[in-house]
Amino acid sequence: MKLHVNPKRLVGQRNPMLYGHFIEHFHRQIYDGIYDPENSLSDEDGFRTDIIDAMKKIKVPILRWPGGCFVSSYHWKDAVGKNRQPFFDKAWRVEDPNTFGTDEYIKMCRKIGCEPYICTNAGTGTAEEMSDWVEYCNLETEGKYAKWRIANGHEKPYNVKYWSIGNENYGNWEIGAKSSDEWWRLVKEAAKMILHVSPTVELSAAALSDIDWTLNLLKNCGSYLKWVSLHGYWDMVPEKNELANYTQCMAYTDQVDRAVKDVRGLLTALHLEKNIKIAFDEWNLRSWHHPNVHTIQQGIDKDSYVTPRNKNDDNSSYTMADAVFTACFLNAMNRNCDIVGMANFAPILNTRGCIYSYKDGIVLRSTYHVFDLYVNYMGDLVLDDWQEGEHPKLTVTAKNGKQVTTELLDIVATQHSENGMISVSIVNKDPEHAQTLSICFDEMNLSFCQVQEHRITGTDVDSYNDINHNEVMIETLPAKEIQGTYEAVLPAHSINVIDFKF
Ligand code: AHR
């Protein structure tokens, strides 16, 4: 197959927030995760410096918090000020000490150098409670909540720009689940009050491929929103931690933009596609494992619903399947960068995160290196490309037993606006065989060009990283001079970013 890249045809400029992340009050993401005041690796504010440094290396642009399901019975006022009382987190059925709240979150974002993105409680919360939170964060001195922030030692407003009204309030698993009509009414009232407080913030609310839900939301609230939120997990293992293997995971790779296509259609039909962007603000190949809480029959003892959460910490679970899927997802978001402005890997730390932490250090899982590759090597301008000749295909048996045929190569061409270099991402999903690809540039004189390849391959499809065990990392090959078409050889189960300097 021959890949034609046309540098003169721009698909769009991707928003850096496509490489965003999410962190929730769940298991060891916050407590005993990034916020660990007793740990010798933590700084004077109680944050793990090794984790912060790893987040800075992948230039985390935005970090959504505090949930997720957690937020739908969370009251932010209990976690600011000097008198922090523990509360029982009804979503995850554990006690939250409330020692990590809005002020600690903002401090963490400042250390990482990322935008805060606060998800509010549309479960048990009210429009007023949400807008009070915005007062606390964004008003200079007016009203009691800005004065409370100042009294807590934070003189200047935080100017939090991104706010989500609620989480997955469409789901019966969510505390305070809503019908479509209940949903748009709450979103509208919350949006009105929030914008009365801080008219320049950008609001998001949960959308779905479900036409009624999203049409109701957009018809009634479209003028208040800048974003609609989508969530996606493909290997669904909340109750049984039976993970899809590599080839089963490849069956998911062509599905990642299905919801984007559906919601794009609705936005376009309502002539809102220029005003509202999609925030895919929770996504991961694998759902989190937390049995007996999203069910009617709840676990009785902690060993039936808390202890099993430790299975998410098995680092050997995060293999080249997760890395290849993650690259395919990021490629799909780049291809849709005209309508998708944000995506948040769920979560960034522990659970299914790209970083795993333990008392004495961290492990950079396979997916971390994919973010490193995309953030630090791919361009910001997405270029048009087309593939001449037979497209190689891969047919696999999905987890549900069905045969699925998918494109073997997943490709996105980009250009760096600062220096014109072209960087092409090519994912080879083939579990066993290398693939070749001829790459040429239409209407460009390729008399002289320097090529350099960066790739993640692992040693086999089940390669993973763990403490004192590193099989997956970025490998950069020596640069070479070429003329005309470039013949790329793409190893089995690999993610490749190939630079072309003219
Ligand atoms: O499994 C974690 C949960 O997945 C998040 O809290 C929620 O937003 C999504 O359903």
Short mmCIF file of C-alpha atoms and ligand atoms in Angstrom, two decimals:
data_model
loop_
_atom_site.label_atom_id
_atom_site.label_comp_id
_atom_site.label_asym_id
_atom_site.label_seq_id
_atom_site.Cartn_x
_atom_site.Cartn_y
_atom_site.Cartn_z
CA MET A 1 0.00 0.00 0.00
CA LYS A 2 1.19 3.53 -0.71
CA LEU A 3 0.46 6.42 1.64
CA HIS A 4 0.03 9.82 0.01
CA VAL A 5 0.40 12.78 2.37
CA ASN A 6 -0.79 16.15 1.16
CA PRO A 7 0.80 18.91 3.28
CA LYS A 8 -1.33 21.47 1.47
CA ARG A 9 -4.61 20.02 2.71
CA LEU A 10 -5.21 20.77 6.38
CA VAL A 11 -7.78 18.73 8.34
CA GLY A 12 -7.41 21.01 11.35
CA GLN A 13 -5.21 22.07 14.24
CA ARG A 14 -5.65 19.67 17.10
CA ASN A 15 -6.26 21.17 20.55
CA PRO A 16 -3.48 20.12 22.98
CA MET A 17 -6.30 19.07 25.32
CA LEU A 18 -6.76 15.96 23.17
CA TYR A 19 -3.98 14.56 25.38
CA GLY A 20 -5.76 15.38 28.64
CA HIS A 21 -6.30 13.25 31.71
CA PHE A 22 -8.70 12.47 34.56
CA ILE A 23 -8.17 11.68 38.25
CA GLU A 24 -10.87 10.54 40.66
CA HIS A 25 -11.30 9.93 44.38
CA PHE A 26 -11.16 6.20 43.79
CA HIS A 27 -8.83 3.61 45.29
CA ARG A 28 -5.23 4.94 45.17
CA GLN A 29 -5.53 7.75 42.66
CA ILE A 30 -5.65 10.68 45.12
CA TYR A 31 -5.02 9.31 48.66
CA ASP A 32 -1.97 7.03 48.81
CA GLY A 33 -1.50 8.06 45.19
CA ILE A 34 -0.53 11.55 44.13
CA TYR A 35 -1.44 12.96 47.58
CA ASP A 36 0.70 11.14 50.12
CA PRO A 37 1.98 13.59 52.78
CA GLU A 38 3.66 10.84 54.82
CA ASN A 39 5.75 9.56 51.91
CA SER A 40 9.43 10.63 51.78
CA LEU A 41 9.03 11.22 48.03
CA SER A 42 6.37 13.88 48.65
CA ASP A 43 7.01 17.63 48.76
CA GLU A 44 6.09 20.10 51.49
CA ASP A 45 2.48 20.13 50.26
CA GLY A 46 2.15 16.36 50.35
CA PHE A 47 2.38 15.69 46.59
CA ARG A 48 4.52 12.90 45.19
CA THR A 49 7.23 14.69 43.22
CA ASP A 50 8.07 11.61 41.10
CA ILE A 51 4.45 11.43 39.93
CA ILE A 52 4.25 15.18 39.28
CA ASP A 53 7.47 14.97 37.23
CA ALA A 54 6.11 12.08 35.14
CA MET A 55 2.94 14.09 34.47
CA LYS A 56 5.01 17.12 33.45
CA LYS A 57 7.00 15.00 30.97
CA ILE A 58 3.83 14.16 29.06
CA LYS A 59 2.77 17.81 29.34
CA VAL A 60 -0.62 17.05 30.91
CA PRO A 61 -2.72 19.90 29.46
CA ILE A 62 -5.86 19.46 31.57
CA LEU A 63 -6.82 17.26 34.53
CA ARG A 64 -10.50 16.52 35.21
CA TRP A 65 -11.45 15.99 38.91
CA PRO A 66 -12.96 14.82 41.38
CA GLY A 67 -15.11 12.25 39.48
CA GLY A 68 -16.60 10.26 37.91
CA CYS A 69 -19.25 8.55 39.96
CA PHE A 70 -17.61 9.86 43.13
CA VAL A 71 -18.77 13.41 42.43
CA SER A 72 -22.49 12.60 42.37
CA SER A 73 -22.73 12.60 46.16
CA TYR A 74 -19.74 14.86 46.90
CA HIS A 75 -20.16 18.22 48.59
CA TRP A 76 -17.21 20.47 47.91
CA LYS A 77 -17.81 22.72 50.92
CA ASP A 78 -16.89 19.84 53.28
CA ALA A 79 -13.37 19.79 51.79
CA VAL A 80 -12.24 23.39 52.10
CA GLY A 81 -11.14 25.33 55.15
CA LYS A 82 -9.64 24.17 58.39
CA ASN A 83 -12.39 21.94 59.70
CA ARG A 84 -12.36 18.92 57.36
CA GLN A 85 -14.72 16.18 58.46
CA PRO A 86 -14.45 12.71 56.85
CA PHE A 87 -17.49 11.66 54.90
CA PHE A 88 -18.79 8.34 53.68
CA ASP A 89 -18.42 8.22 49.89
CA LYS A 90 -21.68 6.57 48.86
CA ALA A 91 -20.48 6.00 45.29
CA TRP A 92 -17.48 3.86 46.18
CA ARG A 93 -18.59 2.96 49.73
CA VAL A 94 -15.43 4.05 51.54
CA GLU A 95 -14.62 6.88 53.94
CA ASP A 96 -13.04 9.92 52.28
CA PRO A 97 -11.01 12.02 54.76
CA ASN A 98 -11.77 15.25 52.87
CA THR A 99 -8.15 16.35 53.40
CA PHE A 100 -7.81 16.72 49.62
CA GLY A 101 -10.26 19.30 48.34
CA THR A 102 -10.48 22.20 45.91
CA ASP A 103 -7.49 24.12 47.29
CA GLU A 104 -5.24 21.06 47.19
CA TYR A 105 -6.50 20.22 43.69
CA ILE A 106 -5.69 23.69 42.34
CA LYS A 107 -2.26 23.56 43.98
CA MET A 108 -1.66 20.18 42.31
CA CYS A 109 -2.68 21.56 38.90
CA ARG A 110 -0.30 24.51 39.34
CA LYS A 111 2.56 22.10 40.14
CA ILE A 112 1.77 20.00 37.05
CA GLY A 113 1.24 23.10 34.91
CA CYS A 114 -2.17 21.98 33.66
CA GLU A 115 -5.64 23.48 33.38
CA PRO A 116 -8.10 22.46 36.09
CA TYR A 117 -11.39 20.97 34.91
CA ILE A 118 -13.94 20.53 37.70
CA CYS A 119 -16.85 18.11 37.41
CA THR A 120 -19.76 19.16 39.65
CA ASN A 121 -22.30 17.14 41.60
CA ALA A 122 -25.49 16.86 39.52
CA GLY A 123 -26.53 13.76 41.47
CA THR A 124 -27.42 14.92 44.98
CA GLY A 125 -26.14 18.44 44.32
CA THR A 126 -28.04 21.52 43.28
CA ALA A 127 -27.57 24.27 40.72
CA GLU A 128 -26.85 26.58 43.65
CA GLU A 129 -24.16 24.33 45.14
CA MET A 130 -22.48 24.13 41.73
CA SER A 131 -22.53 27.90 41.25
CA ASP A 132 -21.31 28.44 44.84
CA TRP A 133 -18.27 26.34 43.85
CA VAL A 134 -17.67 28.68 40.92
CA GLU A 135 -17.97 31.66 43.29
CA TYR A 136 -15.34 30.09 45.56
CA CYS A 137 -12.96 29.55 42.66
CA ASN A 138 -13.53 32.52 40.39
CA LEU A 139 -14.87 35.61 42.16
CA GLU A 140 -12.33 38.15 43.36
CA THR A 141 -13.90 39.11 46.71
CA GLU A 142 -17.66 39.32 46.24
CA GLY A 143 -19.94 37.13 48.28
CA LYS A 144 -19.21 34.71 51.08
CA TYR A 145 -17.53 31.97 49.03
CA ALA A 146 -14.83 34.20 47.54
CA LYS A 147 -14.25 35.58 51.04
CA TRP A 148 -14.05 32.00 52.34
CA ARG A 149 -11.33 31.23 49.78
CA ILE A 150 -9.42 34.31 50.89
CA ALA A 151 -9.85 33.34 54.54
CA ASN A 152 -8.42 29.94 53.63
CA GLY A 153 -5.27 31.68 52.48
CA HIS A 154 -5.92 31.99 48.76
CA GLU A 155 -6.14 35.69 47.98
CA LYS A 156 -6.36 35.49 44.22
CA PRO A 157 -9.20 33.73 42.36
CA TYR A 158 -8.31 30.43 40.70
CA ASN A 159 -10.01 31.37 37.42
CA VAL A 160 -11.09 27.81 36.68
CA LYS A 161 -12.21 27.94 33.04
CA TYR A 162 -13.60 24.43 32.47
CA TRP A 163 -16.58 23.09 34.39
CA SER A 164 -18.70 20.03 33.76
CA ILE A 165 -22.30 19.93 34.96
CA GLY A 166 -22.52 16.41 36.34
CA ASN A 167 -21.01 13.11 35.33
CA GLU A 168 -22.92 10.14 33.86
CA ASN A 169 -26.31 11.11 35.19
CA TYR A 170 -27.92 9.12 32.37
CA GLY A 171 -26.78 5.85 33.95
CA ASN A 172 -28.81 3.97 36.57
CA TRP A 173 -25.49 3.20 38.30
CA GLU A 174 -24.98 6.93 39.00
CA ILE A 175 -26.20 8.38 42.28
CA GLY A 176 -28.88 10.92 41.36
CA ALA A 177 -29.48 9.45 37.89
CA LYS A 178 -31.78 11.63 35.79
CA SER A 179 -34.30 11.19 33.01
CA SER A 180 -33.72 13.17 29.83
CA ASP A 181 -36.25 15.81 30.85
CA GLU A 182 -34.90 16.05 34.41
CA TRP A 183 -31.42 16.31 32.94
CA TRP A 184 -31.83 19.25 30.62
CA ARG A 185 -33.83 21.17 33.23
CA LEU A 186 -31.04 20.79 35.83
CA VAL A 187 -28.33 21.56 33.27
CA LYS A 188 -30.17 24.70 32.19
CA GLU A 189 -30.64 26.03 35.74
CA ALA A 190 -27.07 25.17 36.73
CA ALA A 191 -25.69 26.76 33.55
CA LYS A 192 -27.70 29.94 34.15
CA MET A 193 -26.45 30.31 37.72
CA ILE A 194 -22.84 29.43 36.89
CA LEU A 195 -22.73 31.91 34.00
CA HIS A 196 -24.27 34.57 36.22
CA VAL A 197 -21.29 34.05 38.53
CA SER A 198 -18.55 33.64 35.92
CA PRO A 199 -19.72 34.35 32.35
CA THR A 200 -16.43 33.39 30.68
CA VAL A 201 -16.25 29.80 31.91
CA GLU A 202 -16.78 26.95 29.43
CA LEU A 203 -19.48 24.49 30.41
CA SER A 204 -19.89 20.85 29.51
CA ALA A 205 -22.70 18.38 30.14
CA ALA A 206 -23.06 14.69 29.44
CA ALA A 207 -24.17 13.67 25.96
CA LEU A 208 -24.77 10.25 24.46
CA SER A 209 -25.26 8.53 21.14
CA ASP A 210 -28.85 8.28 22.38
CA ILE A 211 -30.75 10.79 20.22
CA ASP A 212 -33.50 11.69 22.72
CA TRP A 213 -31.06 12.40 25.55
CA THR A 214 -28.70 14.52 23.50
CA LEU A 215 -31.34 16.23 21.37
CA ASN A 216 -33.22 17.31 24.51
CA LEU A 217 -29.99 18.56 26.04
CA LEU A 218 -28.89 20.47 22.94
CA LYS A 219 -32.29 21.95 22.05
CA ASN A 220 -32.81 23.28 25.58
CA CYS A 221 -29.26 23.99 26.77
CA GLY A 222 -27.18 24.32 23.59
CA SER A 223 -26.88 28.09 23.93
CA TYR A 224 -25.27 27.70 27.39
CA LEU A 225 -22.75 24.96 26.53
CA LYS A 226 -19.28 25.03 24.93
CA TRP A 227 -18.76 21.29 25.30
CA VAL A 228 -20.65 18.03 25.42
CA SER A 229 -19.05 15.15 27.31
CA LEU A 230 -18.66 11.63 25.98
CA HIS A 231 -17.28 8.61 27.88
CA GLY A 232 -15.97 5.35 26.48
CA TYR A 233 -14.63 2.09 27.89
CA TRP A 234 -14.48 -0.90 25.57
CA ASP A 235 -13.23 -3.95 27.47
CA MET A 236 -15.97 -3.87 30.13
CA VAL A 237 -14.73 -5.71 33.25
CA PRO A 238 -16.25 -3.94 36.29
CA GLU A 239 -17.57 -7.14 37.86
CA LYS A 240 -15.21 -9.83 36.55
CA ASN A 241 -11.60 -8.84 35.88
CA GLU A 242 -11.37 -11.09 32.81
CA LEU A 243 -9.38 -8.91 30.44
CA ALA A 244 -9.59 -9.18 26.66
CA ASN A 245 -6.35 -10.49 25.10
CA TYR A 246 -4.40 -8.70 22.37
CA THR A 247 -6.34 -9.88 19.32
CA GLN A 248 -9.67 -9.42 21.11
CA CYS A 249 -8.64 -5.83 21.88
CA MET A 250 -7.88 -5.19 18.21
CA ALA A 251 -11.59 -5.79 17.54
CA TYR A 252 -12.33 -2.57 19.41
CA THR A 253 -9.88 -0.34 17.54
CA ASP A 254 -12.20 0.68 14.68
CA GLN A 255 -15.07 1.49 17.05
CA VAL A 256 -13.54 4.34 19.02
CA ASP A 257 -15.03 7.18 17.01
CA ARG A 258 -18.55 5.75 16.68
CA ALA A 259 -19.96 7.98 19.43
CA VAL A 260 -18.09 10.96 17.97
CA LYS A 261 -19.79 10.40 14.60
CA ASP A 262 -23.23 10.13 16.23
CA VAL A 263 -22.87 13.29 18.31
CA ARG A 264 -21.23 15.18 15.43
CA GLY A 265 -24.34 14.42 13.41
CA LEU A 266 -26.65 15.80 16.10
CA LEU A 267 -24.55 18.93 16.58
CA THR A 268 -24.53 19.50 12.81
CA ALA A 269 -28.27 18.90 12.46
CA LEU A 270 -28.87 21.59 15.09
CA HIS A 271 -26.28 23.92 13.53
CA LEU A 272 -24.26 23.81 16.76
CA GLU A 273 -21.08 22.22 15.45
CA LYS A 274 -19.30 25.58 15.33
CA ASN A 275 -20.29 26.53 18.90
CA ILE A 276 -20.00 23.24 20.78
CA LYS A 277 -17.07 20.81 20.80
CA ILE A 278 -16.86 17.25 22.09
CA ALA A 279 -14.93 16.53 25.28
CA PHE A 280 -14.27 12.80 25.37
CA ASP A 281 -13.57 13.34 29.04
CA GLU A 282 -13.34 9.74 30.19
CA TRP A 283 -11.86 7.03 28.01
CA ASN A 284 -9.73 3.92 28.36
CA LEU A 285 -9.54 0.55 26.66
CA ARG A 286 -10.46 -1.19 29.87
CA SER A 287 -13.14 -0.22 32.38
CA TRP A 288 -12.09 -0.09 36.03
CA HIS A 289 -12.61 -3.25 38.09
CA HIS A 290 -14.90 -2.55 41.07
CA PRO A 291 -17.31 -5.42 41.66
CA ASN A 292 -20.51 -5.24 43.68
CA VAL A 293 -21.03 -1.48 43.70
CA HIS A 294 -22.65 -0.73 40.33
CA THR A 295 -25.15 -3.46 41.11
CA ILE A 296 -28.39 -3.64 43.11
CA GLN A 297 -26.98 -6.41 45.32
CA GLN A 298 -24.08 -4.63 47.06
CA GLY A 299 -21.02 -6.36 48.45
CA ILE A 300 -21.40 -7.10 52.13
CA ASP A 301 -17.83 -7.18 53.38
CA LYS A 302 -14.86 -5.16 52.13
CA ASP A 303 -13.28 -8.27 50.61
CA SER A 304 -16.19 -8.46 48.19
CA TYR A 305 -16.10 -4.89 46.96
CA VAL A 306 -13.00 -3.00 48.13
CA THR A 307 -10.18 -5.56 48.11
CA PRO A 308 -10.87 -6.63 44.48
CA ARG A 309 -9.97 -3.08 43.40
CA ASN A 310 -6.34 -4.06 43.96
CA LYS A 311 -6.60 -6.20 40.81
CA ASN A 312 -6.44 -2.96 38.78
CA ASP A 313 -2.88 -2.62 40.16
CA ASP A 314 -1.59 -5.71 38.32
CA ASN A 315 0.89 -4.02 35.96
CA SER A 316 1.17 -7.09 33.73
CA SER A 317 -2.40 -6.30 32.61
CA TYR A 318 -1.25 -3.23 30.66
CA THR A 319 0.40 -4.60 27.54
CA MET A 320 0.89 -3.73 23.87
CA ALA A 321 -2.86 -4.23 23.50
CA ASP A 322 -3.43 -1.15 25.69
CA ALA A 323 -0.68 0.76 23.89
CA VAL A 324 -1.94 -0.05 20.38
CA PHE A 325 -5.55 0.74 21.32
CA THR A 326 -4.49 4.02 22.95
CA ALA A 327 -2.63 5.06 19.79
CA CYS A 328 -5.65 4.16 17.62
CA PHE A 329 -7.88 6.23 19.92
CA LEU A 330 -5.56 9.24 19.78
CA ASN A 331 -5.34 8.90 15.99
CA ALA A 332 -9.15 8.91 15.78
CA MET A 333 -9.34 12.04 17.93
CA ASN A 334 -6.73 13.74 15.72
CA ARG A 335 -8.75 12.80 12.63
CA ASN A 336 -11.80 14.39 14.31
CA CYS A 337 -9.94 17.39 15.72
CA ASP A 338 -12.43 19.76 14.04
CA ILE A 339 -15.13 18.60 16.49
CA VAL A 340 -13.23 16.93 19.35
CA GLY A 341 -11.35 19.49 21.47
CA MET A 342 -10.58 17.50 24.58
CA ALA A 343 -10.05 13.89 25.65
CA ASN A 344 -9.19 12.67 29.13
CA PHE A 345 -7.50 9.33 29.76
CA ALA A 346 -9.28 7.67 32.67
CA PRO A 347 -7.46 7.75 34.91
CA ILE A 348 -3.89 9.05 34.70
CA LEU A 349 -2.65 7.41 37.90
CA ASN A 350 -3.14 3.87 39.31
CA THR A 351 -6.34 1.90 38.65
CA ARG A 352 -6.11 1.64 34.79
CA GLY A 353 -3.80 4.65 34.60
CA CYS A 354 -0.70 5.18 32.51
CA ILE A 355 1.33 5.73 35.67
CA TYR A 356 1.43 3.26 38.59
CA SER A 357 2.75 4.38 41.97
CA TYR A 358 4.01 2.41 44.96
CA LYS A 359 5.66 3.51 48.21
CA ASP A 360 9.17 3.78 46.75
CA GLY A 361 8.53 4.88 43.18
CA ILE A 362 6.50 4.68 40.00
CA VAL A 363 6.06 2.43 36.98
CA LEU A 364 5.44 3.97 33.55
CA ARG A 365 2.97 1.56 31.96
CA SER A 366 2.84 0.91 28.21
CA THR A 367 0.18 3.59 27.67
CA TYR A 368 2.38 6.27 29.26
CA HIS A 369 4.89 5.89 26.45
CA VAL A 370 2.15 6.35 23.85
CA PHE A 371 1.27 9.72 25.43
CA ASP A 372 4.98 10.59 25.51
CA LEU A 373 5.20 9.73 21.79
CA TYR A 374 2.12 11.75 20.80
CA VAL A 375 2.69 14.77 23.01
CA ASN A 376 6.41 15.12 22.29
CA TYR A 377 6.75 13.84 18.72
CA MET A 378 3.49 14.36 16.78
CA GLY A 379 2.66 17.67 15.10
CA ASP A 380 -0.22 19.98 15.95
CA LEU A 381 -1.58 20.31 12.39
CA VAL A 382 -3.49 17.28 11.09
CA LEU A 383 -2.93 16.76 7.36
CA ASP A 384 -5.05 15.02 4.78
CA ASP A 385 -3.73 11.67 3.62
CA TRP A 386 -4.99 8.86 1.43
CA GLN A 387 -3.94 5.27 0.92
CA GLU A 388 -3.41 3.93 -2.61
CA GLY A 389 -3.87 0.22 -3.25
CA GLU A 390 -5.24 -2.67 -1.24
CA HIS A 391 -5.67 -1.86 2.45
CA PRO A 392 -4.27 -4.73 4.53
CA LYS A 393 -6.89 -6.10 6.92
CA LEU A 394 -6.81 -8.05 10.15
CA THR A 395 -9.65 -10.43 11.04
CA VAL A 396 -9.89 -11.38 14.69
CA THR A 397 -12.36 -13.10 17.02
CA ALA A 398 -13.79 -10.49 19.37
CA LYS A 399 -14.42 -11.19 23.06
CA ASN A 400 -18.08 -11.87 22.25
CA GLY A 401 -17.03 -14.56 19.77
CA LYS A 402 -17.88 -12.58 16.62
CA GLN A 403 -15.42 -12.28 13.72
CA VAL A 404 -14.31 -8.68 13.26
CA THR A 405 -12.27 -7.35 10.35
CA THR A 406 -10.32 -4.18 11.00
CA GLU A 407 -7.80 -2.04 9.12
CA LEU A 408 -4.37 -3.47 9.89
CA LEU A 409 -2.68 -0.05 9.77
CA ASP A 410 -4.03 3.02 11.57
CA ILE A 411 -2.50 6.20 10.17
CA VAL A 412 -2.53 9.95 10.88
CA ALA A 413 -0.27 12.52 9.22
CA THR A 414 0.63 15.71 11.08
CA GLN A 415 2.85 18.74 10.65
CA HIS A 416 4.62 20.82 13.30
CA SER A 417 3.44 24.42 12.88
CA GLU A 418 6.63 25.73 14.47
CA ASN A 419 9.07 24.20 11.96
CA GLY A 420 7.13 22.52 9.15
CA MET A 421 8.41 19.02 9.96
CA ILE A 422 5.95 16.27 9.09
CA SER A 423 5.37 13.45 11.58
CA VAL A 424 3.27 10.48 10.55
CA SER A 425 1.80 8.05 13.07
CA ILE A 426 1.41 4.49 11.79
CA VAL A 427 0.07 1.78 14.08
CA ASN A 428 0.63 -1.82 12.97
CA LYS A 429 -1.99 -3.92 14.77
CA ASP A 430 -0.68 -7.21 13.37
CA PRO A 431 0.20 -9.44 16.35
CA GLU A 432 2.83 -11.39 14.42
CA HIS A 433 3.95 -9.78 11.17
CA ALA A 434 5.77 -6.62 10.20
CA GLN A 435 4.11 -4.54 7.51
CA THR A 436 5.68 -2.33 4.83
CA LEU A 437 4.31 1.02 3.69
CA SER A 438 5.50 3.32 0.93
CA ILE A 439 5.15 6.96 1.98
CA CYS A 440 5.17 9.83 -0.51
CA PHE A 441 4.25 13.50 -0.40
CA ASP A 442 1.98 14.81 -3.13
CA GLU A 443 3.03 18.04 -4.83
CA MET A 444 6.23 18.19 -2.84
CA ASN A 445 9.71 18.08 -4.19
CA LEU A 446 11.32 15.28 -2.20
CA SER A 447 14.76 15.82 -3.65
CA PHE A 448 16.22 15.76 -0.18
CA CYS A 449 14.71 14.69 3.08
CA GLN A 450 15.87 13.47 6.46
CA VAL A 451 13.81 10.67 8.01
CA GLN A 452 13.81 9.57 11.65
CA GLU A 453 11.65 6.87 13.22
CA HIS A 454 10.44 6.67 16.83
CA ARG A 455 8.61 3.51 17.81
CA ILE A 456 7.07 1.48 20.63
CA THR A 457 7.00 -2.25 19.95
CA GLY A 458 7.60 -4.27 23.13
CA THR A 459 9.07 -7.74 22.71
CA ASP A 460 5.69 -9.41 22.15
CA VAL A 461 1.97 -8.59 22.35
CA ASP A 462 1.95 -9.20 26.12
CA SER A 463 4.96 -7.01 26.92
CA TYR A 464 4.48 -4.78 29.94
CA ASN A 465 6.37 -2.66 32.45
CA ASP A 466 6.54 -3.26 36.19
CA ILE A 467 8.88 -2.60 39.13
CA ASN A 468 12.37 -3.59 37.88
CA HIS A 469 10.79 -4.93 34.67
CA ASN A 470 10.86 -2.74 31.55
CA GLU A 471 9.85 -4.19 28.19
CA VAL A 472 8.00 -1.25 26.66
CA MET A 473 9.59 2.10 25.86
CA ILE A 474 10.17 4.54 23.01
CA GLU A 475 13.02 3.57 20.71
CA THR A 476 14.48 6.21 18.34
CA LEU A 477 16.30 4.93 15.27
CA PRO A 478 19.22 6.77 13.61
CA ALA A 479 18.20 9.47 11.12
CA LYS A 480 18.77 8.82 7.43
CA GLU A 481 18.67 10.80 4.18
CA ILE A 482 16.22 9.71 1.50
CA GLN A 483 15.04 10.76 -1.92
CA GLY A 484 11.51 10.26 -3.32
CA THR A 485 9.27 7.65 -1.67
CA TYR A 486 10.14 6.28 1.76
CA GLU A 487 9.77 2.53 2.30
CA ALA A 488 8.79 2.10 5.95
CA VAL A 489 8.99 -1.29 7.69
CA LEU A 490 6.57 -1.40 10.63
CA PRO A 491 7.26 -4.11 13.23
CA ALA A 492 4.45 -6.33 14.51
CA HIS A 493 2.31 -4.81 17.29
CA SER A 494 3.98 -1.40 16.99
CA ILE A 495 3.25 2.30 17.22
CA ASN A 496 5.51 4.31 14.89
CA VAL A 497 5.98 8.07 14.52
CA ILE A 498 8.10 8.84 11.47
CA ASP A 499 9.57 12.35 11.09
CA PHE A 500 10.25 13.89 7.68
CA LYS A 501 12.46 17.00 7.67
CA PHE A 502 12.64 18.74 4.29
O1 AHR B 1 -15.27 2.93 36.58
C1 AHR B 1 -15.09 4.27 36.93
C2 AHR B 1 -16.30 5.03 36.50
O2 AHR B 1 -16.53 4.88 35.12
C3 AHR B 1 -16.27 6.55 36.67
O3 AHR B 1 -16.31 6.96 38.02
C4 AHR B 1 -17.51 6.88 35.91
O4 AHR B 1 -17.54 8.19 35.43
C5 AHR B 1 -17.52 5.85 34.76
O5 AHR B 1 -18.72 5.15 34.74
#
